[in-house]
Amino acid sequence: MGGYKVFSFDKIPSTQDYAYDMIANGTARDHCAIVALAQSAGRGRYRRKWVSHHGNLYASFIFNSPERDPRLSYAVAVAIAETLSSFGIQPTIKWPNDILISGKKISGVLIEYAGRFVIVGIGINVHTNPTVAEYTTTRTDKYTRADVVEIFSALTKNLDKWMNAKFDSVRDMWMNLAVGINGMVKYRGEMVELIGINDSGALVVRRGSEYLWIHGDEIMM
Ligand code: BTN
Protein backbone atom coordinates (compact mmCIF):
# COMPACT_ATOMS: atom_id res chain seq x y z
CA MET A 1 0.00 0.00 0.00
CA GLY A 2 1.57 3.28 -1.19
CA GLY A 3 5.17 2.09 -0.86
CA TYR A 4 4.75 0.85 2.71
CA LYS A 5 5.56 -2.65 3.89
CA VAL A 6 2.53 -3.37 6.03
CA PHE A 7 2.43 -5.84 8.93
CA SER A 8 -1.19 -6.18 10.02
CA PHE A 9 -2.66 -7.85 13.07
CA ASP A 10 -6.02 -8.31 14.65
CA LYS A 11 -4.68 -7.71 18.17
CA ILE A 12 -1.16 -7.28 19.58
CA PRO A 13 0.09 -5.65 22.80
CA SER A 14 1.23 -2.43 21.07
CA THR A 15 2.13 -1.62 17.47
CA GLN A 16 4.67 0.83 18.90
CA ASP A 17 6.41 -1.90 20.89
CA TYR A 18 6.30 -4.20 17.87
CA ALA A 19 8.07 -1.47 15.86
CA TYR A 20 10.70 -1.15 18.60
CA ASP A 21 11.28 -4.91 18.49
CA MET A 22 11.73 -4.79 14.70
CA ILE A 23 14.34 -2.06 15.11
CA ALA A 24 16.07 -3.99 17.88
CA ASN A 25 16.22 -7.24 15.92
CA GLY A 26 17.34 -5.59 12.68
CA THR A 27 14.21 -6.26 10.60
CA ALA A 28 12.99 -2.64 10.51
CA ARG A 29 13.16 -0.67 7.26
CA ASP A 30 12.08 2.79 6.20
CA HIS A 31 8.31 2.80 5.50
CA CYS A 32 7.38 -0.25 7.54
CA ALA A 33 3.86 0.10 8.96
CA ILE A 34 2.57 -2.05 11.80
CA VAL A 35 -1.21 -1.97 12.03
CA ALA A 36 -3.65 -3.56 14.47
CA LEU A 37 -7.39 -3.43 15.07
CA ALA A 38 -6.90 -3.74 18.82
CA GLN A 39 -4.07 -3.51 21.33
CA SER A 40 -3.83 -5.00 24.80
CA ALA A 41 -1.11 -2.60 26.01
CA GLY A 42 -1.50 0.54 23.87
CA ARG A 43 0.64 3.44 25.03
CA GLY A 44 -0.03 7.18 24.86
CA ARG A 45 2.01 10.28 25.59
CA TYR A 46 3.01 11.15 29.14
CA ARG A 47 3.18 7.39 29.90
CA ARG A 48 -0.58 7.22 29.69
CA LYS A 49 -2.38 4.11 28.60
CA TRP A 50 -4.01 4.29 25.14
CA VAL A 51 -7.24 2.35 25.55
CA SER A 52 -7.35 0.25 22.39
CA HIS A 53 -10.67 -1.56 21.96
CA HIS A 54 -11.36 -3.54 18.81
CA GLY A 55 -12.43 -1.61 15.71
CA ASN A 56 -10.13 1.41 15.65
CA LEU A 57 -6.95 2.17 13.76
CA TYR A 58 -3.74 1.61 15.69
CA ALA A 59 -0.65 2.07 13.54
CA SER A 60 3.06 2.63 14.00
CA PHE A 61 5.10 3.83 11.05
CA ILE A 62 8.86 3.39 10.91
CA PHE A 63 10.85 5.99 9.00
CA ASN A 64 14.57 6.56 8.58
CA SER A 65 15.59 9.42 10.79
CA PRO A 66 19.27 9.92 11.50
CA GLU A 67 18.35 12.93 13.67
CA ARG A 68 15.46 14.19 15.73
CA ASP A 69 13.25 16.68 13.93
CA PRO A 70 10.78 18.73 16.00
CA ARG A 71 8.93 19.66 12.80
CA LEU A 72 7.83 16.06 12.23
CA SER A 73 5.14 16.30 14.88
CA TYR A 74 3.37 19.06 12.93
CA ALA A 75 3.62 17.26 9.58
CA VAL A 76 2.00 14.19 11.17
CA ALA A 77 -0.80 16.24 12.73
CA VAL A 78 -1.55 17.91 9.41
CA ALA A 79 -1.48 14.53 7.60
CA ILE A 80 -4.07 13.10 10.01
CA ALA A 81 -6.18 16.24 9.77
CA GLU A 82 -6.18 16.10 5.96
CA THR A 83 -7.03 12.40 6.07
CA LEU A 84 -10.10 13.11 8.17
CA SER A 85 -11.03 16.12 6.02
CA SER A 86 -10.96 13.89 2.95
CA PHE A 87 -13.85 11.95 4.50
CA GLY A 88 -15.84 15.11 5.19
CA ILE A 89 -14.81 15.53 8.84
CA GLN A 90 -13.61 18.96 9.97
CA PRO A 91 -10.79 18.54 12.51
CA THR A 92 -8.84 20.98 14.61
CA ILE A 93 -5.39 20.43 16.12
CA LYS A 94 -4.47 20.90 19.76
CA TRP A 95 -0.76 21.51 20.23
CA PRO A 96 1.26 19.68 19.28
CA ASN A 97 -0.65 16.92 17.53
CA ASP A 98 -3.92 15.92 19.19
CA ILE A 99 -6.69 15.87 16.61
CA LEU A 100 -10.09 17.05 17.77
CA ILE A 101 -13.59 17.12 16.34
CA SER A 102 -15.87 19.64 18.06
CA GLY A 103 -13.34 19.78 20.90
CA LYS A 104 -13.31 16.00 21.42
CA LYS A 105 -10.17 13.96 20.82
CA ILE A 106 -10.40 11.56 17.89
CA SER A 107 -6.72 10.84 17.30
CA GLY A 108 -3.42 10.94 19.16
CA VAL A 109 0.20 10.71 18.08
CA LEU A 110 3.20 9.25 19.87
CA ILE A 111 6.59 9.98 18.27
CA GLU A 112 9.58 8.02 19.54
CA TYR A 113 13.13 7.80 18.21
CA ALA A 114 15.02 4.52 18.23
CA GLY A 115 18.45 4.02 16.69
CA ARG A 116 18.47 5.53 13.20
CA PHE A 117 14.68 5.41 12.96
CA VAL A 118 11.67 7.30 14.19
CA ILE A 119 8.46 5.51 15.09
CA VAL A 120 5.29 7.50 14.46
CA GLY A 121 2.46 5.91 16.43
CA ILE A 122 -1.04 7.01 15.46
CA GLY A 123 -4.32 6.02 17.03
CA ILE A 124 -7.58 7.02 15.34
CA ASN A 125 -10.92 6.22 16.95
CA VAL A 126 -13.08 4.74 14.20
CA HIS A 127 -15.79 2.53 15.74
CA THR A 128 -15.22 3.01 19.48
CA ASN A 129 -14.13 5.91 21.64
CA PRO A 130 -12.89 5.23 25.13
CA THR A 131 -13.91 7.14 28.20
CA VAL A 132 -10.78 8.68 29.65
CA ALA A 133 -10.38 10.94 32.65
CA GLU A 134 -8.26 13.65 31.04
CA TYR A 135 -10.38 14.64 28.01
CA THR A 136 -13.54 13.86 26.05
CA THR A 137 -13.35 11.63 22.97
CA THR A 138 -15.21 10.91 19.76
CA ARG A 139 -14.88 8.59 16.74
CA THR A 140 -15.05 8.80 12.96
CA ASP A 141 -18.13 6.61 12.41
CA LYS A 142 -20.30 9.38 13.84
CA TYR A 143 -19.35 11.45 10.78
CA THR A 144 -18.35 9.09 7.95
CA ARG A 145 -18.86 5.52 6.73
CA ALA A 146 -15.14 5.21 5.89
CA ASP A 147 -13.68 2.03 7.36
CA VAL A 148 -10.31 1.41 9.01
CA VAL A 149 -8.69 0.26 5.75
CA GLU A 150 -9.81 3.33 3.80
CA ILE A 151 -8.64 5.63 6.56
CA PHE A 152 -5.29 3.84 6.80
CA SER A 153 -4.81 4.03 3.05
CA ALA A 154 -5.50 7.78 2.95
CA LEU A 155 -3.26 8.29 5.96
CA THR A 156 -0.25 6.62 4.32
CA LYS A 157 -0.55 8.96 1.33
CA ASN A 158 -0.98 12.04 3.48
CA LEU A 159 1.99 11.14 5.68
CA ASP A 160 4.21 10.95 2.61
CA LYS A 161 2.75 14.19 1.26
CA TRP A 162 3.21 16.24 4.42
CA MET A 163 6.48 14.71 5.62
CA ASN A 164 7.98 15.70 2.27
CA ALA A 165 6.33 19.11 2.06
CA LYS A 166 8.15 22.39 2.70
CA PHE A 167 7.79 23.27 6.37
CA ASP A 168 6.26 26.65 5.47
CA SER A 169 3.20 24.92 4.05
CA VAL A 170 3.04 22.47 6.98
CA ARG A 171 3.15 25.40 9.36
CA ASP A 172 0.49 27.36 7.44
CA MET A 173 -1.87 24.38 7.48
CA TRP A 174 -1.12 23.66 11.15
CA MET A 175 -1.74 27.30 12.12
CA ASN A 176 -5.05 27.29 10.21
CA LEU A 177 -6.26 24.25 12.11
CA ALA A 178 -4.73 24.90 15.53
CA VAL A 179 -6.92 25.72 18.50
CA GLY A 180 -5.76 28.06 21.24
CA ILE A 181 -3.58 30.39 19.16
CA ASN A 182 -3.45 33.73 20.99
CA GLY A 183 -4.93 32.04 24.04
CA MET A 184 -3.20 31.62 27.40
CA VAL A 185 -1.32 28.41 28.29
CA LYS A 186 0.70 27.33 31.29
CA TYR A 187 4.48 27.16 30.86
CA ARG A 188 6.66 26.31 33.87
CA GLY A 189 3.95 27.45 36.26
CA GLU A 190 3.33 30.78 34.48
CA MET A 191 0.54 31.82 32.12
CA VAL A 192 1.89 32.85 28.70
CA GLU A 193 0.28 33.62 25.34
CA LEU A 194 0.47 30.95 22.64
CA ILE A 195 1.72 32.62 19.45
CA GLY A 196 2.49 29.77 17.06
CA ILE A 197 5.42 27.73 15.78
CA ASN A 198 8.65 28.96 14.24
CA ASP A 199 10.73 27.73 11.26
CA SER A 200 12.44 25.02 13.26
CA GLY A 201 9.28 23.69 14.88
CA ALA A 202 9.71 25.37 18.26
CA LEU A 203 6.59 26.64 19.95
CA VAL A 204 6.55 30.43 20.30
CA VAL A 205 4.91 31.95 23.37
CA ARG A 206 4.80 35.51 24.71
CA ARG A 207 5.52 36.36 28.32
CA GLY A 208 4.81 40.07 28.71
CA SER A 209 7.01 41.75 26.10
CA GLU A 210 9.32 38.75 25.82
CA TYR A 211 9.02 35.98 23.21
CA LEU A 212 10.13 32.46 24.19
CA TRP A 213 10.87 29.49 21.97
CA ILE A 214 9.95 26.21 23.56
CA HIS A 215 11.16 22.81 22.41
CA GLY A 216 9.47 19.71 23.74
CA ASP A 217 6.25 19.00 25.59
CA GLU A 218 6.40 21.73 28.15
CA ILE A 219 3.15 23.64 27.93
CA MET A 220 -0.25 22.79 29.38
CA MET A 221 -3.36 24.00 27.54
C1 BTN B 1 -1.55 10.21 22.76
O1 BTN B 1 -1.35 10.06 23.97
O2 BTN B 1 -2.34 11.07 22.34
C2 BTN B 1 -0.82 9.34 21.77
C3 BTN B 1 -1.53 8.06 21.50
C4 BTN B 1 -0.81 7.18 20.52
C5 BTN B 1 -1.49 5.84 20.37
C6 BTN B 1 -0.90 5.02 19.26
S1 BTN B 1 -1.96 3.70 18.79
C7 BTN B 1 -0.70 3.05 17.79
C8 BTN B 1 0.59 3.18 18.59
N1 BTN B 1 0.73 2.06 19.49
C9 BTN B 1 0.72 2.45 20.76
O3 BTN B 1 0.86 1.69 21.75
N2 BTN B 1 0.55 3.77 20.84
C10 BTN B 1 0.44 4.38 19.53
PDB file of C-alpha atoms and ligand atoms in Angstrom:
ATOM      1  CA  MET A   1       0.000   0.000   0.000  1.00  0.00           C
ATOM      2  CA  GLY A   2       1.573   3.278  -1.194  1.00  0.00           C
ATOM      3  CA  GLY A   3       5.169   2.085  -0.858  1.00  0.00           C
ATOM      4  CA  TYR A   4       4.753   0.850   2.708  1.00  0.00           C
ATOM      5  CA  LYS A   5       5.559  -2.648   3.890  1.00  0.00           C
ATOM      6  CA  VAL A   6       2.526  -3.372   6.033  1.00  0.00           C
ATOM      7  CA  PHE A   7       2.431  -5.837   8.934  1.00  0.00           C
ATOM      8  CA  SER A   8      -1.186  -6.180  10.024  1.00  0.00           C
ATOM      9  CA  PHE A   9      -2.656  -7.854  13.071  1.00  0.00           C
ATOM     10  CA  ASP A  10      -6.021  -8.312  14.647  1.00  0.00           C
ATOM     11  CA  LYS A  11      -4.676  -7.710  18.165  1.00  0.00           C
ATOM     12  CA  ILE A  12      -1.161  -7.284  19.578  1.00  0.00           C
ATOM     13  CA  PRO A  13       0.088  -5.653  22.796  1.00  0.00           C
ATOM     14  CA  SER A  14       1.230  -2.428  21.075  1.00  0.00           C
ATOM     15  CA  THR A  15       2.134  -1.616  17.474  1.00  0.00           C
ATOM     16  CA  GLN A  16       4.666   0.829  18.896  1.00  0.00           C
ATOM     17  CA  ASP A  17       6.408  -1.897  20.891  1.00  0.00           C
ATOM     18  CA  TYR A  18       6.295  -4.198  17.871  1.00  0.00           C
ATOM     19  CA  ALA A  19       8.073  -1.475  15.857  1.00  0.00           C
ATOM     20  CA  TYR A  20      10.703  -1.148  18.601  1.00  0.00           C
ATOM     21  CA  ASP A  21      11.277  -4.908  18.491  1.00  0.00           C
ATOM     22  CA  MET A  22      11.735  -4.786  14.705  1.00  0.00           C
ATOM     23  CA  ILE A  23      14.338  -2.060  15.111  1.00  0.00           C
ATOM     24  CA  ALA A  24      16.065  -3.986  17.885  1.00  0.00           C
ATOM     25  CA  ASN A  25      16.215  -7.237  15.916  1.00  0.00           C
ATOM     26  CA  GLY A  26      17.337  -5.594  12.678  1.00  0.00           C
ATOM     27  CA  THR A  27      14.209  -6.256  10.598  1.00  0.00           C
ATOM     28  CA  ALA A  28      12.986  -2.645  10.511  1.00  0.00           C
ATOM     29  CA  ARG A  29      13.160  -0.670   7.265  1.00  0.00           C
ATOM     30  CA  ASP A  30      12.080   2.792   6.199  1.00  0.00           C
ATOM     31  CA  HIS A  31       8.314   2.801   5.499  1.00  0.00           C
ATOM     32  CA  CYS A  32       7.378  -0.251   7.542  1.00  0.00           C
ATOM     33  CA  ALA A  33       3.865   0.102   8.962  1.00  0.00           C
ATOM     34  CA  ILE A  34       2.566  -2.047  11.796  1.00  0.00           C
ATOM     35  CA  VAL A  35      -1.213  -1.973  12.029  1.00  0.00           C
ATOM     36  CA  ALA A  36      -3.649  -3.563  14.471  1.00  0.00           C
ATOM     37  CA  LEU A  37      -7.392  -3.426  15.067  1.00  0.00           C
ATOM     38  CA  ALA A  38      -6.904  -3.742  18.823  1.00  0.00           C
ATOM     39  CA  GLN A  39      -4.069  -3.510  21.332  1.00  0.00           C
ATOM     40  CA  SER A  40      -3.825  -5.005  24.799  1.00  0.00           C
ATOM     41  CA  ALA A  41      -1.107  -2.597  26.009  1.00  0.00           C
ATOM     42  CA  GLY A  42      -1.504   0.535  23.874  1.00  0.00           C
ATOM     43  CA  ARG A  43       0.644   3.441  25.025  1.00  0.00           C
ATOM     44  CA  GLY A  44      -0.025   7.181  24.857  1.00  0.00           C
ATOM     45  CA  ARG A  45       2.015  10.281  25.588  1.00  0.00           C
ATOM     46  CA  TYR A  46       3.012  11.147  29.138  1.00  0.00           C
ATOM     47  CA  ARG A  47       3.179   7.390  29.897  1.00  0.00           C
ATOM     48  CA  ARG A  48      -0.584   7.219  29.685  1.00  0.00           C
ATOM     49  CA  LYS A  49      -2.377   4.106  28.601  1.00  0.00           C
ATOM     50  CA  TRP A  50      -4.009   4.293  25.144  1.00  0.00           C
ATOM     51  CA  VAL A  51      -7.238   2.349  25.555  1.00  0.00           C
ATOM     52  CA  SER A  52      -7.354   0.251  22.391  1.00  0.00           C
ATOM     53  CA  HIS A  53     -10.672  -1.563  21.957  1.00  0.00           C
ATOM     54  CA  HIS A  54     -11.359  -3.538  18.809  1.00  0.00           C
ATOM     55  CA  GLY A  55     -12.427  -1.606  15.713  1.00  0.00           C
ATOM     56  CA  ASN A  56     -10.133   1.410  15.650  1.00  0.00           C
ATOM     57  CA  LEU A  57      -6.947   2.167  13.758  1.00  0.00           C
ATOM     58  CA  TYR A  58      -3.741   1.614  15.689  1.00  0.00           C
ATOM     59  CA  ALA A  59      -0.653   2.072  13.539  1.00  0.00           C
ATOM     60  CA  SER A  60       3.060   2.630  14.003  1.00  0.00           C
ATOM     61  CA  PHE A  61       5.099   3.832  11.046  1.00  0.00           C
ATOM     62  CA  ILE A  62       8.860   3.387  10.914  1.00  0.00           C
ATOM     63  CA  PHE A  63      10.855   5.994   8.999  1.00  0.00           C
ATOM     64  CA  ASN A  64      14.570   6.556   8.578  1.00  0.00           C
ATOM     65  CA  SER A  65      15.590   9.424  10.791  1.00  0.00           C
ATOM     66  CA  PRO A  66      19.270   9.916  11.496  1.00  0.00           C
ATOM     67  CA  GLU A  67      18.354  12.928  13.671  1.00  0.00           C
ATOM     68  CA  ARG A  68      15.460  14.187  15.727  1.00  0.00           C
ATOM     69  CA  ASP A  69      13.251  16.682  13.930  1.00  0.00           C
ATOM     70  CA  PRO A  70      10.785  18.729  16.002  1.00  0.00           C
ATOM     71  CA  ARG A  71       8.934  19.664  12.797  1.00  0.00           C
ATOM     72  CA  LEU A  72       7.825  16.064  12.232  1.00  0.00           C
ATOM     73  CA  SER A  73       5.138  16.304  14.883  1.00  0.00           C
ATOM     74  CA  TYR A  74       3.366  19.057  12.934  1.00  0.00           C
ATOM     75  CA  ALA A  75       3.620  17.261   9.584  1.00  0.00           C
ATOM     76  CA  VAL A  76       2.002  14.190  11.167  1.00  0.00           C
ATOM     77  CA  ALA A  77      -0.802  16.236  12.734  1.00  0.00           C
ATOM     78  CA  VAL A  78      -1.551  17.907   9.413  1.00  0.00           C
ATOM     79  CA  ALA A  79      -1.479  14.533   7.603  1.00  0.00           C
ATOM     80  CA  ILE A  80      -4.069  13.098  10.007  1.00  0.00           C
ATOM     81  CA  ALA A  81      -6.180  16.245   9.770  1.00  0.00           C
ATOM     82  CA  GLU A  82      -6.181  16.095   5.964  1.00  0.00           C
ATOM     83  CA  THR A  83      -7.033  12.399   6.069  1.00  0.00           C
ATOM     84  CA  LEU A  84     -10.100  13.110   8.174  1.00  0.00           C
ATOM     85  CA  SER A  85     -11.035  16.123   6.022  1.00  0.00           C
ATOM     86  CA  SER A  86     -10.957  13.891   2.948  1.00  0.00           C
ATOM     87  CA  PHE A  87     -13.854  11.946   4.505  1.00  0.00           C
ATOM     88  CA  GLY A  88     -15.837  15.110   5.185  1.00  0.00           C
ATOM     89  CA  ILE A  89     -14.810  15.527   8.836  1.00  0.00           C
ATOM     90  CA  GLN A  90     -13.606  18.964   9.968  1.00  0.00           C
ATOM     91  CA  PRO A  91     -10.786  18.539  12.506  1.00  0.00           C
ATOM     92  CA  THR A  92      -8.841  20.977  14.609  1.00  0.00           C
ATOM     93  CA  ILE A  93      -5.393  20.426  16.121  1.00  0.00           C
ATOM     94  CA  LYS A  94      -4.470  20.904  19.755  1.00  0.00           C
ATOM     95  CA  TRP A  95      -0.763  21.510  20.230  1.00  0.00           C
ATOM     96  CA  PRO A  96       1.260  19.679  19.277  1.00  0.00           C
ATOM     97  CA  ASN A  97      -0.655  16.915  17.534  1.00  0.00           C
ATOM     98  CA  ASP A  98      -3.919  15.916  19.186  1.00  0.00           C
ATOM     99  CA  ILE A  99      -6.685  15.867  16.610  1.00  0.00           C
ATOM    100  CA  LEU A 100     -10.092  17.050  17.774  1.00  0.00           C
ATOM    101  CA  ILE A 101     -13.592  17.120  16.342  1.00  0.00           C
ATOM    102  CA  SER A 102     -15.866  19.641  18.056  1.00  0.00           C
ATOM    103  CA  GLY A 103     -13.345  19.779  20.899  1.00  0.00           C
ATOM    104  CA  LYS A 104     -13.311  16.004  21.424  1.00  0.00           C
ATOM    105  CA  LYS A 105     -10.165  13.962  20.824  1.00  0.00           C
ATOM    106  CA  ILE A 106     -10.403  11.555  17.893  1.00  0.00           C
ATOM    107  CA  SER A 107      -6.721  10.836  17.299  1.00  0.00           C
ATOM    108  CA  GLY A 108      -3.423  10.938  19.156  1.00  0.00           C
ATOM    109  CA  VAL A 109       0.199  10.707  18.075  1.00  0.00           C
ATOM    110  CA  LEU A 110       3.203   9.248  19.865  1.00  0.00           C
ATOM    111  CA  ILE A 111       6.586   9.975  18.265  1.00  0.00           C
ATOM    112  CA  GLU A 112       9.577   8.022  19.535  1.00  0.00           C
ATOM    113  CA  TYR A 113      13.126   7.797  18.209  1.00  0.00           C
ATOM    114  CA  ALA A 114      15.020   4.516  18.235  1.00  0.00           C
ATOM    115  CA  GLY A 115      18.450   4.018  16.691  1.00  0.00           C
ATOM    116  CA  ARG A 116      18.475   5.533  13.202  1.00  0.00           C
ATOM    117  CA  PHE A 117      14.679   5.413  12.964  1.00  0.00           C
ATOM    118  CA  VAL A 118      11.665   7.302  14.190  1.00  0.00           C
ATOM    119  CA  ILE A 119       8.456   5.505  15.093  1.00  0.00           C
ATOM    120  CA  VAL A 120       5.294   7.496  14.458  1.00  0.00           C
ATOM    121  CA  GLY A 121       2.460   5.910  16.428  1.00  0.00           C
ATOM    122  CA  ILE A 122      -1.035   7.010  15.455  1.00  0.00           C
ATOM    123  CA  GLY A 123      -4.323   6.017  17.031  1.00  0.00           C
ATOM    124  CA  ILE A 124      -7.582   7.019  15.341  1.00  0.00           C
ATOM    125  CA  ASN A 125     -10.922   6.219  16.951  1.00  0.00           C
ATOM    126  CA  VAL A 126     -13.076   4.738  14.203  1.00  0.00           C
ATOM    127  CA  HIS A 127     -15.787   2.529  15.745  1.00  0.00           C
ATOM    128  CA  THR A 128     -15.218   3.007  19.479  1.00  0.00           C
ATOM    129  CA  ASN A 129     -14.134   5.906  21.639  1.00  0.00           C
ATOM    130  CA  PRO A 130     -12.890   5.233  25.133  1.00  0.00           C
ATOM    131  CA  THR A 131     -13.915   7.140  28.197  1.00  0.00           C
ATOM    132  CA  VAL A 132     -10.779   8.677  29.648  1.00  0.00           C
ATOM    133  CA  ALA A 133     -10.380  10.941  32.647  1.00  0.00           C
ATOM    134  CA  GLU A 134      -8.260  13.655  31.043  1.00  0.00           C
ATOM    135  CA  TYR A 135     -10.380  14.639  28.010  1.00  0.00           C
ATOM    136  CA  THR A 136     -13.540  13.856  26.053  1.00  0.00           C
ATOM    137  CA  THR A 137     -13.352  11.633  22.972  1.00  0.00           C
ATOM    138  CA  THR A 138     -15.211  10.907  19.757  1.00  0.00           C
ATOM    139  CA  ARG A 139     -14.880   8.591  16.742  1.00  0.00           C
ATOM    140  CA  THR A 140     -15.050   8.805  12.958  1.00  0.00           C
ATOM    141  CA  ASP A 141     -18.132   6.611  12.414  1.00  0.00           C
ATOM    142  CA  LYS A 142     -20.301   9.384  13.837  1.00  0.00           C
ATOM    143  CA  TYR A 143     -19.354  11.448  10.780  1.00  0.00           C
ATOM    144  CA  THR A 144     -18.349   9.088   7.947  1.00  0.00           C
ATOM    145  CA  ARG A 145     -18.860   5.522   6.728  1.00  0.00           C
ATOM    146  CA  ALA A 146     -15.136   5.214   5.886  1.00  0.00           C
ATOM    147  CA  ASP A 147     -13.683   2.033   7.363  1.00  0.00           C
ATOM    148  CA  VAL A 148     -10.313   1.410   9.008  1.00  0.00           C
ATOM    149  CA  VAL A 149      -8.692   0.256   5.754  1.00  0.00           C
ATOM    150  CA  GLU A 150      -9.813   3.334   3.803  1.00  0.00           C
ATOM    151  CA  ILE A 151      -8.644   5.635   6.559  1.00  0.00           C
ATOM    152  CA  PHE A 152      -5.291   3.838   6.802  1.00  0.00           C
ATOM    153  CA  SER A 153      -4.806   4.029   3.053  1.00  0.00           C
ATOM    154  CA  ALA A 154      -5.505   7.775   2.947  1.00  0.00           C
ATOM    155  CA  LEU A 155      -3.256   8.293   5.965  1.00  0.00           C
ATOM    156  CA  THR A 156      -0.254   6.619   4.324  1.00  0.00           C
ATOM    157  CA  LYS A 157      -0.552   8.959   1.330  1.00  0.00           C
ATOM    158  CA  ASN A 158      -0.981  12.036   3.482  1.00  0.00           C
ATOM    159  CA  LEU A 159       1.987  11.139   5.676  1.00  0.00           C
ATOM    160  CA  ASP A 160       4.205  10.948   2.606  1.00  0.00           C
ATOM    161  CA  LYS A 161       2.752  14.190   1.259  1.00  0.00           C
ATOM    162  CA  TRP A 162       3.209  16.241   4.425  1.00  0.00           C
ATOM    163  CA  MET A 163       6.476  14.712   5.625  1.00  0.00           C
ATOM    164  CA  ASN A 164       7.982  15.697   2.271  1.00  0.00           C
ATOM    165  CA  ALA A 165       6.325  19.113   2.057  1.00  0.00           C
ATOM    166  CA  LYS A 166       8.147  22.395   2.698  1.00  0.00           C
ATOM    167  CA  PHE A 167       7.794  23.265   6.367  1.00  0.00           C
ATOM    168  CA  ASP A 168       6.255  26.650   5.469  1.00  0.00           C
ATOM    169  CA  SER A 169       3.198  24.920   4.047  1.00  0.00           C
ATOM    170  CA  VAL A 170       3.036  22.470   6.977  1.00  0.00           C
ATOM    171  CA  ARG A 171       3.150  25.398   9.363  1.00  0.00           C
ATOM    172  CA  ASP A 172       0.486  27.360   7.441  1.00  0.00           C
ATOM    173  CA  MET A 173      -1.865  24.378   7.479  1.00  0.00           C
ATOM    174  CA  TRP A 174      -1.122  23.662  11.147  1.00  0.00           C
ATOM    175  CA  MET A 175      -1.738  27.301  12.122  1.00  0.00           C
ATOM    176  CA  ASN A 176      -5.047  27.293  10.210  1.00  0.00           C
ATOM    177  CA  LEU A 177      -6.260  24.251  12.115  1.00  0.00           C
ATOM    178  CA  ALA A 178      -4.729  24.898  15.526  1.00  0.00           C
ATOM    179  CA  VAL A 179      -6.918  25.725  18.497  1.00  0.00           C
ATOM    180  CA  GLY A 180      -5.762  28.058  21.241  1.00  0.00           C
ATOM    181  CA  ILE A 181      -3.583  30.392  19.160  1.00  0.00           C
ATOM    182  CA  ASN A 182      -3.453  33.734  20.993  1.00  0.00           C
ATOM    183  CA  GLY A 183      -4.926  32.040  24.045  1.00  0.00           C
ATOM    184  CA  MET A 184      -3.204  31.617  27.396  1.00  0.00           C
ATOM    185  CA  VAL A 185      -1.321  28.405  28.285  1.00  0.00           C
ATOM    186  CA  LYS A 186       0.704  27.331  31.289  1.00  0.00           C
ATOM    187  CA  TYR A 187       4.478  27.158  30.864  1.00  0.00           C
ATOM    188  CA  ARG A 188       6.661  26.311  33.865  1.00  0.00           C
ATOM    189  CA  GLY A 189       3.951  27.446  36.260  1.00  0.00           C
ATOM    190  CA  GLU A 190       3.327  30.781  34.483  1.00  0.00           C
ATOM    191  CA  MET A 191       0.541  31.821  32.124  1.00  0.00           C
ATOM    192  CA  VAL A 192       1.894  32.848  28.705  1.00  0.00           C
ATOM    193  CA  GLU A 193       0.281  33.617  25.340  1.00  0.00           C
ATOM    194  CA  LEU A 194       0.469  30.949  22.642  1.00  0.00           C
ATOM    195  CA  ILE A 195       1.719  32.622  19.452  1.00  0.00           C
ATOM    196  CA  GLY A 196       2.485  29.769  17.058  1.00  0.00           C
ATOM    197  CA  ILE A 197       5.422  27.734  15.777  1.00  0.00           C
ATOM    198  CA  ASN A 198       8.654  28.962  14.238  1.00  0.00           C
ATOM    199  CA  ASP A 199      10.730  27.727  11.260  1.00  0.00           C
ATOM    200  CA  SER A 200      12.443  25.019  13.256  1.00  0.00           C
ATOM    201  CA  GLY A 201       9.279  23.685  14.881  1.00  0.00           C
ATOM    202  CA  ALA A 202       9.715  25.371  18.257  1.00  0.00           C
ATOM    203  CA  LEU A 203       6.594  26.635  19.953  1.00  0.00           C
ATOM    204  CA  VAL A 204       6.550  30.431  20.298  1.00  0.00           C
ATOM    205  CA  VAL A 205       4.910  31.946  23.366  1.00  0.00           C
ATOM    206  CA  ARG A 206       4.803  35.509  24.714  1.00  0.00           C
ATOM    207  CA  ARG A 207       5.516  36.361  28.319  1.00  0.00           C
ATOM    208  CA  GLY A 208       4.812  40.071  28.708  1.00  0.00           C
ATOM    209  CA  SER A 209       7.011  41.746  26.103  1.00  0.00           C
ATOM    210  CA  GLU A 210       9.323  38.754  25.821  1.00  0.00           C
ATOM    211  CA  TYR A 211       9.016  35.978  23.208  1.00  0.00           C
ATOM    212  CA  LEU A 212      10.133  32.461  24.191  1.00  0.00           C
ATOM    213  CA  TRP A 213      10.875  29.493  21.974  1.00  0.00           C
ATOM    214  CA  ILE A 214       9.949  26.213  23.558  1.00  0.00           C
ATOM    215  CA  HIS A 215      11.165  22.811  22.413  1.00  0.00           C
ATOM    216  CA  GLY A 216       9.467  19.705  23.745  1.00  0.00           C
ATOM    217  CA  ASP A 217       6.247  19.004  25.594  1.00  0.00           C
ATOM    218  CA  GLU A 218       6.400  21.731  28.152  1.00  0.00           C
ATOM    219  CA  ILE A 219       3.147  23.644  27.930  1.00  0.00           C
ATOM    220  CA  MET A 220      -0.247  22.786  29.379  1.00  0.00           C
ATOM    221  CA  MET A 221      -3.358  24.003  27.541  1.00  0.00           C
TER     222      MET A 221
HETATM  223  C1  BTN B   1      -1.553  10.209  22.760  1.00  0.00           C
HETATM  224  O1  BTN B   1      -1.354  10.061  23.972  1.00  0.00           O
HETATM  225  O2  BTN B   1      -2.339  11.065  22.340  1.00  0.00           O
HETATM  226  C2  BTN B   1      -0.821   9.344  21.771  1.00  0.00           C
HETATM  227  C3  BTN B   1      -1.532   8.063  21.495  1.00  0.00           C
HETATM  228  C4  BTN B   1      -0.808   7.178  20.518  1.00  0.00           C
HETATM  229  C5  BTN B   1      -1.488   5.840  20.367  1.00  0.00           C
HETATM  230  C6  BTN B   1      -0.898   5.023  19.260  1.00  0.00           C
HETATM  231  S1  BTN B   1      -1.961   3.701  18.794  1.00  0.00           S
HETATM  232  C7  BTN B   1      -0.699   3.049  17.794  1.00  0.00           C
HETATM  233  C8  BTN B   1       0.587   3.177  18.587  1.00  0.00           C
HETATM  234  N1  BTN B   1       0.734   2.063  19.488  1.00  0.00           N
HETATM  235  C9  BTN B   1       0.722   2.451  20.764  1.00  0.00           C
HETATM  236  O3  BTN B   1       0.861   1.691  21.752  1.00  0.00           O
HETATM  237  N2  BTN B   1       0.553   3.769  20.841  1.00  0.00           N
HETATM  238  C10 BTN B   1       0.444   4.378  19.532  1.00  0.00           C
END
